[in-house]
PDB file of C-alpha atoms in Angstrom:
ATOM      1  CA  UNK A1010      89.396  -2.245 -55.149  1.00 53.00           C
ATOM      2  CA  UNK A1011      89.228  -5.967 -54.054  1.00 81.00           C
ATOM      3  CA  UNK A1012      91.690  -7.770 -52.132  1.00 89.00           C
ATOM      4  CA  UNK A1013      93.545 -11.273 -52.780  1.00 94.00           C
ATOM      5  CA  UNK A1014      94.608 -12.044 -49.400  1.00 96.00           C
ATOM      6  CA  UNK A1015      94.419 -10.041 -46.147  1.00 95.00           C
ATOM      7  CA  UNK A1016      97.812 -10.517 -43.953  1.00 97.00           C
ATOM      8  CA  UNK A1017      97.910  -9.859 -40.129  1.00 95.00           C
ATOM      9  CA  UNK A1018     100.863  -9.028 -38.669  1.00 94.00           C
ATOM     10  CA  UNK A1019      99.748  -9.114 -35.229  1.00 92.00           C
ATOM     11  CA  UNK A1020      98.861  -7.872 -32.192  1.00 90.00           C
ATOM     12  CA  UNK A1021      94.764  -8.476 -33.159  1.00 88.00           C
ATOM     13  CA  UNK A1022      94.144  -8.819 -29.746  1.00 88.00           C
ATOM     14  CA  UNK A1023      95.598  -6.374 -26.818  1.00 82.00           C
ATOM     15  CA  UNK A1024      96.132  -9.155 -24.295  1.00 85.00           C
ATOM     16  CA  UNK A1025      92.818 -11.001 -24.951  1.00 86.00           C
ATOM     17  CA  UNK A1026      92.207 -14.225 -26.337  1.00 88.00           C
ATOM     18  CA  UNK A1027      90.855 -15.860 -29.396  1.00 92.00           C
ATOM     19  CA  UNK A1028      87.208 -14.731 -28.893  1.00 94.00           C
ATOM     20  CA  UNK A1029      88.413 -10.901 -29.592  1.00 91.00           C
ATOM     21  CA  UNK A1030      90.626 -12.053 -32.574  1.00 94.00           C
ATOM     22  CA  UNK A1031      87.996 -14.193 -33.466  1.00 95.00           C
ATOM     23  CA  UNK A1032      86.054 -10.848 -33.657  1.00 95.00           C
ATOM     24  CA  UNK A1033      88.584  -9.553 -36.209  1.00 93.00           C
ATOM     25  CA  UNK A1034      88.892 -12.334 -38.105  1.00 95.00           C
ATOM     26  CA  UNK A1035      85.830 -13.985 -38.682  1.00 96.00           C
ATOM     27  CA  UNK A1036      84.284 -10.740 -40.753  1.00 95.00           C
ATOM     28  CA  UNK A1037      87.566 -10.528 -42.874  1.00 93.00           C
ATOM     29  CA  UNK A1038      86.813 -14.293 -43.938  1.00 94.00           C
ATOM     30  CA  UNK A1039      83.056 -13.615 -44.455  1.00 94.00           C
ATOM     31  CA  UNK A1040      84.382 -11.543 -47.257  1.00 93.00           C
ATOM     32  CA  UNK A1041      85.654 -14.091 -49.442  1.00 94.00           C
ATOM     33  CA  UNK A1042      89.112 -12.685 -49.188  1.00 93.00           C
ATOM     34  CA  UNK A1043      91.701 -15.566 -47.460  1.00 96.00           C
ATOM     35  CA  UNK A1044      93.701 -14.628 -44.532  1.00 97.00           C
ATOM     36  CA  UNK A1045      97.536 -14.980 -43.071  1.00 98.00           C
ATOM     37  CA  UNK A1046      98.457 -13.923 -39.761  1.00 97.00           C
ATOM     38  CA  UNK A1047     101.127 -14.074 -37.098  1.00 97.00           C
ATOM     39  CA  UNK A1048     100.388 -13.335 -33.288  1.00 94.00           C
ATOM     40  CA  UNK A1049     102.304 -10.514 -32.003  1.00 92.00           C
ATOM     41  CA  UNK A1050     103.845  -9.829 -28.693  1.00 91.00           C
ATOM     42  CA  UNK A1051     100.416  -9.630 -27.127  1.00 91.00           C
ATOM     43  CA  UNK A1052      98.227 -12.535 -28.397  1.00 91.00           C
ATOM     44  CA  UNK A1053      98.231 -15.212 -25.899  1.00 89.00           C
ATOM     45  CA  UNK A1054      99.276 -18.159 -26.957  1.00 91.00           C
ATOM     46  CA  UNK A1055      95.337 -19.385 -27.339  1.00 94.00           C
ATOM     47  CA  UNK A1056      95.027 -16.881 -30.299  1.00 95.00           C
ATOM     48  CA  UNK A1057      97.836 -18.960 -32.053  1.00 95.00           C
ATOM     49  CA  UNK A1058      96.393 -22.403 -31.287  1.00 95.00           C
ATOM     50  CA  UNK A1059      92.656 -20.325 -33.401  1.00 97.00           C
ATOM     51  CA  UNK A1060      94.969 -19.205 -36.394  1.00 97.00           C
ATOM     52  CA  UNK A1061      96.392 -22.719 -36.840  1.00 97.00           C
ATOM     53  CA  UNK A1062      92.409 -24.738 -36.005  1.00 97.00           C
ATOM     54  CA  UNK A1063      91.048 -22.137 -39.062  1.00 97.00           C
ATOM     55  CA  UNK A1064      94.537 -22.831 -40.328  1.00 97.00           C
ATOM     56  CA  UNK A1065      95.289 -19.001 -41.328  1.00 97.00           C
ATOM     57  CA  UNK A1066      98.396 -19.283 -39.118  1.00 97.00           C
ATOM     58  CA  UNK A1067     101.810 -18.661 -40.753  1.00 97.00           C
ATOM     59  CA  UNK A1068     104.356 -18.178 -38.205  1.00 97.00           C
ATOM     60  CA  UNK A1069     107.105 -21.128 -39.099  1.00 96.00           C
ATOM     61  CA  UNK A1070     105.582 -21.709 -42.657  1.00 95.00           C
ATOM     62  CA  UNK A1071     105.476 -21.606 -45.889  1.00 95.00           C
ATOM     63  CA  UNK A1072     102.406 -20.454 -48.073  1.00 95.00           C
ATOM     64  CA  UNK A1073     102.037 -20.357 -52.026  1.00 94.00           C
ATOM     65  CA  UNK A1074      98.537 -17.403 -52.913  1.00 95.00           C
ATOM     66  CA  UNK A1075      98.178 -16.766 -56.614  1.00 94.00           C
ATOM     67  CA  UNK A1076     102.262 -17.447 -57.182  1.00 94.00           C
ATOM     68  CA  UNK A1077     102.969 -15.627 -54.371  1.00 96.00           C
ATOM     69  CA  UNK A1078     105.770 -16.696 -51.510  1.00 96.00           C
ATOM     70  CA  UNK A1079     104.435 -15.976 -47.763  1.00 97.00           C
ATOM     71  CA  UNK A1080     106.241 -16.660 -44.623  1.00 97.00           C
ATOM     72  CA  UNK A1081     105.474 -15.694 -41.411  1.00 97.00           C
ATOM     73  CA  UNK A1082     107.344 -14.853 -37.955  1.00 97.00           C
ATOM     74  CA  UNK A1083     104.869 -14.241 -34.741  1.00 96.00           C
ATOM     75  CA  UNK A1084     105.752 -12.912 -31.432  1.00 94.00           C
ATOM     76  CA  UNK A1085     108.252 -10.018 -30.092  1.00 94.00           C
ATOM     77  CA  UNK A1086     111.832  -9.807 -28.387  1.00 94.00           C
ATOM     78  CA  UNK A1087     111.487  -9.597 -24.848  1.00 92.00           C
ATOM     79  CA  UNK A1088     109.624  -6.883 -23.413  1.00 82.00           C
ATOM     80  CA  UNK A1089     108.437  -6.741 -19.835  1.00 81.00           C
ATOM     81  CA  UNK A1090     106.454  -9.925 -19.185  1.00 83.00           C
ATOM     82  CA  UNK A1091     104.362 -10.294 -22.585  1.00 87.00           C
ATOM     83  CA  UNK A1092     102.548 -13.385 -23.687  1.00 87.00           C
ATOM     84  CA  UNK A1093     104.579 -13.945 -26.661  1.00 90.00           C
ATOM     85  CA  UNK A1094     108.042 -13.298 -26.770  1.00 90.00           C
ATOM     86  CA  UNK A1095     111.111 -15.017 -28.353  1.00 94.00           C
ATOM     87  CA  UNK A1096     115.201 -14.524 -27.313  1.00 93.00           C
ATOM     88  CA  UNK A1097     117.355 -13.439 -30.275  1.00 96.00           C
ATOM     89  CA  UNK A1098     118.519 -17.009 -30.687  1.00 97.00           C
ATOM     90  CA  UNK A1099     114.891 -17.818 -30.699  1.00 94.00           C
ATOM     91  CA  UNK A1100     114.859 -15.719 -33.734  1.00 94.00           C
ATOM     92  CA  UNK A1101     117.883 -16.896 -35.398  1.00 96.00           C
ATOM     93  CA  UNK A1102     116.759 -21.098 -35.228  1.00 96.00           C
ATOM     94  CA  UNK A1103     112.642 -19.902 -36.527  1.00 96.00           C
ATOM     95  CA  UNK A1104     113.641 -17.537 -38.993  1.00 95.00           C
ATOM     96  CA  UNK A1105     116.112 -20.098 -40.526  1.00 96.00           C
ATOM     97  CA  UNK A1106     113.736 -22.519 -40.092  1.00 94.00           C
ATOM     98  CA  UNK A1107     110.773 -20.450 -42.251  1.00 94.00           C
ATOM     99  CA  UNK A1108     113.014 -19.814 -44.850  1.00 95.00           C
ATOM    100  CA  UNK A1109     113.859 -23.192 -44.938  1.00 94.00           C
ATOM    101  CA  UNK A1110     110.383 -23.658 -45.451  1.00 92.00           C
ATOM    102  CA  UNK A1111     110.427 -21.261 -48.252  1.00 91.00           C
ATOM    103  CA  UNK A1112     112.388 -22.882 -50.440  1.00 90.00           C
ATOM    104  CA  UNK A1113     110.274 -25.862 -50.658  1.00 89.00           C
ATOM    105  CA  UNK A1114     106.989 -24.310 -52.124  1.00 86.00           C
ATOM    106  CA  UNK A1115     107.271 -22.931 -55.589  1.00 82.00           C
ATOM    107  CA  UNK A1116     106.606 -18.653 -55.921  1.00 80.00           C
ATOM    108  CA  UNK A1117     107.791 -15.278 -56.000  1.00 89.00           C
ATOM    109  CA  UNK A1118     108.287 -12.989 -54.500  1.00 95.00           C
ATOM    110  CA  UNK A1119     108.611 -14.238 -51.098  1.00 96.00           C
ATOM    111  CA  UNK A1120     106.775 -11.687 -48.570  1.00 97.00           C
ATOM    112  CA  UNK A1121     108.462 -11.918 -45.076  1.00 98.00           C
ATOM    113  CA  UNK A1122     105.040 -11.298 -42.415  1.00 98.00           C
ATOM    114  CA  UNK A1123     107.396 -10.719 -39.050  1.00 97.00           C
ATOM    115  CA  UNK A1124     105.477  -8.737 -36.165  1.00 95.00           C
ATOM    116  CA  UNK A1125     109.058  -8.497 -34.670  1.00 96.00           C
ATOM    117  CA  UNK A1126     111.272  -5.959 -37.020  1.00 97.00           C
ATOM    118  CA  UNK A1127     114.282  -6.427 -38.325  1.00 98.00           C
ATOM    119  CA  UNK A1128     116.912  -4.259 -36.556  1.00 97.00           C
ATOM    120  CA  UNK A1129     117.888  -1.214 -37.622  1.00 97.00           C
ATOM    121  CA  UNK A1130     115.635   0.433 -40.244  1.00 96.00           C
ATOM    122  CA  UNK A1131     112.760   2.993 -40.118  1.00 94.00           C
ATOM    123  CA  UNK A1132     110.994   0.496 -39.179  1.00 94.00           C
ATOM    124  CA  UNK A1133     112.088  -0.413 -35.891  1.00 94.00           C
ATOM    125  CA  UNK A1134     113.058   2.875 -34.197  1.00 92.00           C
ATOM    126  CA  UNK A1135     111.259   3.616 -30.672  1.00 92.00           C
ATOM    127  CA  UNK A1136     111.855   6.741 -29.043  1.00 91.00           C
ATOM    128  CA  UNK A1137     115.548   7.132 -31.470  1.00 91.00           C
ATOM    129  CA  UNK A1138     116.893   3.294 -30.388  1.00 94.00           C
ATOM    130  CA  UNK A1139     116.476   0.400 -33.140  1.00 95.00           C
ATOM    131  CA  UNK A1140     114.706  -2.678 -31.354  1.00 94.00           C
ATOM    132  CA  UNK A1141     114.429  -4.638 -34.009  1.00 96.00           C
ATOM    133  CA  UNK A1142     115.559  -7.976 -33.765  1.00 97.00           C
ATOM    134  CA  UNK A1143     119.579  -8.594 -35.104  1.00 97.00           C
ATOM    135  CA  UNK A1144     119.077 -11.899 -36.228  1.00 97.00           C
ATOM    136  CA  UNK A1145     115.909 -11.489 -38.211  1.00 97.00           C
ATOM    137  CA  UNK A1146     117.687  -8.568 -39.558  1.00 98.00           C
ATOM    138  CA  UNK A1147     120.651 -11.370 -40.254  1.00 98.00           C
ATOM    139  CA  UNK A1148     118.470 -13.762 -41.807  1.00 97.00           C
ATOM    140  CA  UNK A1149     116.761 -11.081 -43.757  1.00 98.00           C
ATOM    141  CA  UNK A1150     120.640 -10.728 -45.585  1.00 98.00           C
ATOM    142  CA  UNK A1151     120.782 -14.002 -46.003  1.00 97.00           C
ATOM    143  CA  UNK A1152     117.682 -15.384 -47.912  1.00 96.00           C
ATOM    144  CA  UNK A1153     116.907 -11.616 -49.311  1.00 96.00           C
ATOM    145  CA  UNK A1154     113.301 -12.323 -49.156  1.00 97.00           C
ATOM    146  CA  UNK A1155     111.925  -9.541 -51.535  1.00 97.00           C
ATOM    147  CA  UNK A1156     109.787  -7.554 -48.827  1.00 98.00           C
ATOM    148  CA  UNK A1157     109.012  -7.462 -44.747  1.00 98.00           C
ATOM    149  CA  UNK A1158     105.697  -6.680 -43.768  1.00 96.00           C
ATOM    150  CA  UNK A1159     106.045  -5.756 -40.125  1.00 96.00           C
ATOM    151  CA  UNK A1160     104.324  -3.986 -37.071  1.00 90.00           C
ATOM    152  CA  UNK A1161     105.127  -4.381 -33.362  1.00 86.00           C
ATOM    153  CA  UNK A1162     106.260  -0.438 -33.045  1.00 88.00           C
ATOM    154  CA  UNK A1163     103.686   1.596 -33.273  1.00 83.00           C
ATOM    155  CA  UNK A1164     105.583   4.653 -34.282  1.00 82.00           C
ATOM    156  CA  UNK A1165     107.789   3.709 -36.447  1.00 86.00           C
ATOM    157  CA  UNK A1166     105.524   3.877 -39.254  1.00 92.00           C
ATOM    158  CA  UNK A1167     107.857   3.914 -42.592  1.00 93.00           C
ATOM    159  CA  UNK A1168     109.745   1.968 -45.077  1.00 96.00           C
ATOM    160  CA  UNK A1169     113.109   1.308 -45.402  1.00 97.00           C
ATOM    161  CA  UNK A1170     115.860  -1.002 -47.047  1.00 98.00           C
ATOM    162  CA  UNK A1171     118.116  -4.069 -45.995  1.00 98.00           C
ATOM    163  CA  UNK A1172     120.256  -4.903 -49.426  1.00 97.00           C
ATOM    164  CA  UNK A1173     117.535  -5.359 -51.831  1.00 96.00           C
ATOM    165  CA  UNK A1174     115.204  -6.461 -49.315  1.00 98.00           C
ATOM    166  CA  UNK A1175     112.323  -3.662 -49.031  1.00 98.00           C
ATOM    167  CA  UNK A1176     111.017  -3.185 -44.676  1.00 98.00           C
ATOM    168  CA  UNK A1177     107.441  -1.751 -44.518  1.00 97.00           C
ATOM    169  CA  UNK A1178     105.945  -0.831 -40.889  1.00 95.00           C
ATOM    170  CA  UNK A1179     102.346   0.555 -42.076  1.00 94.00           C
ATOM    171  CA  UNK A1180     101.717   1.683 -38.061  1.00 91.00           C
ATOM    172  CA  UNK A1181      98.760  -0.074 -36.332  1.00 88.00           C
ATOM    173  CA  UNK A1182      95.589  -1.582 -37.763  1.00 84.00           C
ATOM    174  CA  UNK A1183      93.800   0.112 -34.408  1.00 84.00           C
ATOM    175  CA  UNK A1184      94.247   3.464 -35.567  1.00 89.00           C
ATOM    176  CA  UNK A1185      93.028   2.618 -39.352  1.00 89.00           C
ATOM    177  CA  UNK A1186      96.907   2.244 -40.820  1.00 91.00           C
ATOM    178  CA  UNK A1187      97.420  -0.518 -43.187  1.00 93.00           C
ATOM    179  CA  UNK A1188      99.979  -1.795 -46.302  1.00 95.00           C
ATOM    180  CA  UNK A1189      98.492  -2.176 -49.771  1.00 96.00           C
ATOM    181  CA  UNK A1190     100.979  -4.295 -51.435  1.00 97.00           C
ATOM    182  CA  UNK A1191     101.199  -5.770 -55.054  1.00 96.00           C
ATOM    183  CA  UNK A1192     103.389  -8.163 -55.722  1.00 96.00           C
ATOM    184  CA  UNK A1193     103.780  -9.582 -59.428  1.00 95.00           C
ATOM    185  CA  UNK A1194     104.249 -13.476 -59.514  1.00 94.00           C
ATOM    186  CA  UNK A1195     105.506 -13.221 -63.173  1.00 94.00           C
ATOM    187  CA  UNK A1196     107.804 -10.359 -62.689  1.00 93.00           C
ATOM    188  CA  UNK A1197     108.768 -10.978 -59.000  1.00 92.00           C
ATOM    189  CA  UNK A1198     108.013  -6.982 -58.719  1.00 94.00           C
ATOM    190  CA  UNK A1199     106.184  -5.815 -55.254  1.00 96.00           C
ATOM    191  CA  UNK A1200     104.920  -2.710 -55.182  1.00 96.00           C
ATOM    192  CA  UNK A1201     103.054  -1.560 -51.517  1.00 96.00           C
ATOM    193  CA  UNK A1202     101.469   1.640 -50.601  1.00 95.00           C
ATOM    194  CA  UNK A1203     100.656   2.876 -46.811  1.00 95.00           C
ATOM    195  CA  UNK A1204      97.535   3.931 -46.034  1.00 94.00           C
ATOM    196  CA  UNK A1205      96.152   6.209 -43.158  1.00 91.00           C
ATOM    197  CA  UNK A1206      92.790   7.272 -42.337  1.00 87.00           C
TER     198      UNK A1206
END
């Protein structure tokens, strides 16, 4: 089965810098196949500045593949001392401001890459408390973008509902978990499957 686009929710990198992601990345582009991605919670802010000079980065933007709406949130709520983390009004100004983006580029369905959950779902629970971030999960109401494609908690692999907004946390890429999705530019329909080795 080919691939149309390969999306990257984060975390590529473990605390290292673009070299490792570059490891990741550069063999997914080989292929043919374009690529989105967001840094997570542990990219250093280098691997951002890569993503945006091979300009695959999406977080704050607006991308049109095949009729298709992506947009694209990087980074984690505060957590420790981690290289990329944003403040619930953090979230609240860039989410606004990527859906903002949104609406200026033609296509549906608009796909919602966020390494940060929205809060309370399946896909946001860590150890039975929801984590996920309140105003994403606010913004997510608002625009009703037609799926999030997160990661950021490793165990809360699932998929869940916010209004008619589908939430899909596939688990992590390091332990072979991933999201097939389809999404129909002439319909609007998205359709995803989770896969595990």
């Amino acid at each position: 089965m080919g691939f149309d686009l390969v999306l990257l929710a984060g975390d590529l990198t473990n605390f290292l810098g673009p070299d490792h992601a570059r490891q990741i990345v550069e063999p997914l582009q080989a292929s043919g196949v374009p690529v989105l991605a967001v840094c997570g919670n542990c990219d250093q802010p280098t691997v951002e500045s890569y993503f945006r000079d091979i300009d695959i980065d999406l977080d704050r933007r607006a991308r049109t593949v095949d009729g298709v709406r992506f947009i694209g949130l990087s980074g984690g709520l505060p957590f420790g001392d981690l290289p990329y983390e944003r403040t619930e009004e953090d979230y609240e100004r860039v989410a606004a401001e990527a859906f903002e983006r949104a609406a200026e580029v033609d296509g549906q369905p608009t796909i919602l890459v966020s390494h940060q959950p929205p809060h309370g779902t399946a896909c946001d629970l860590a150890r039975g408390n929801h984590v996920g971030s309140r105003s994403l999960r606010t913004a997510v109401e608002q625009y009703e973008p037609d799926l999030v494609f997160s990661g950021h908690i490793h165990e809360a692999i699932g998929a869940d509902t916010i209004g008619s907004t589908r939430v899909v946390n596939p688990g992590p890429w390091f332990q072979g978990r991933s999201v097939v999705i389809e999404a129909d530019p002439e319909t609007g329909s998205v359709e995803f499957e989770i896969r595990a080795p």
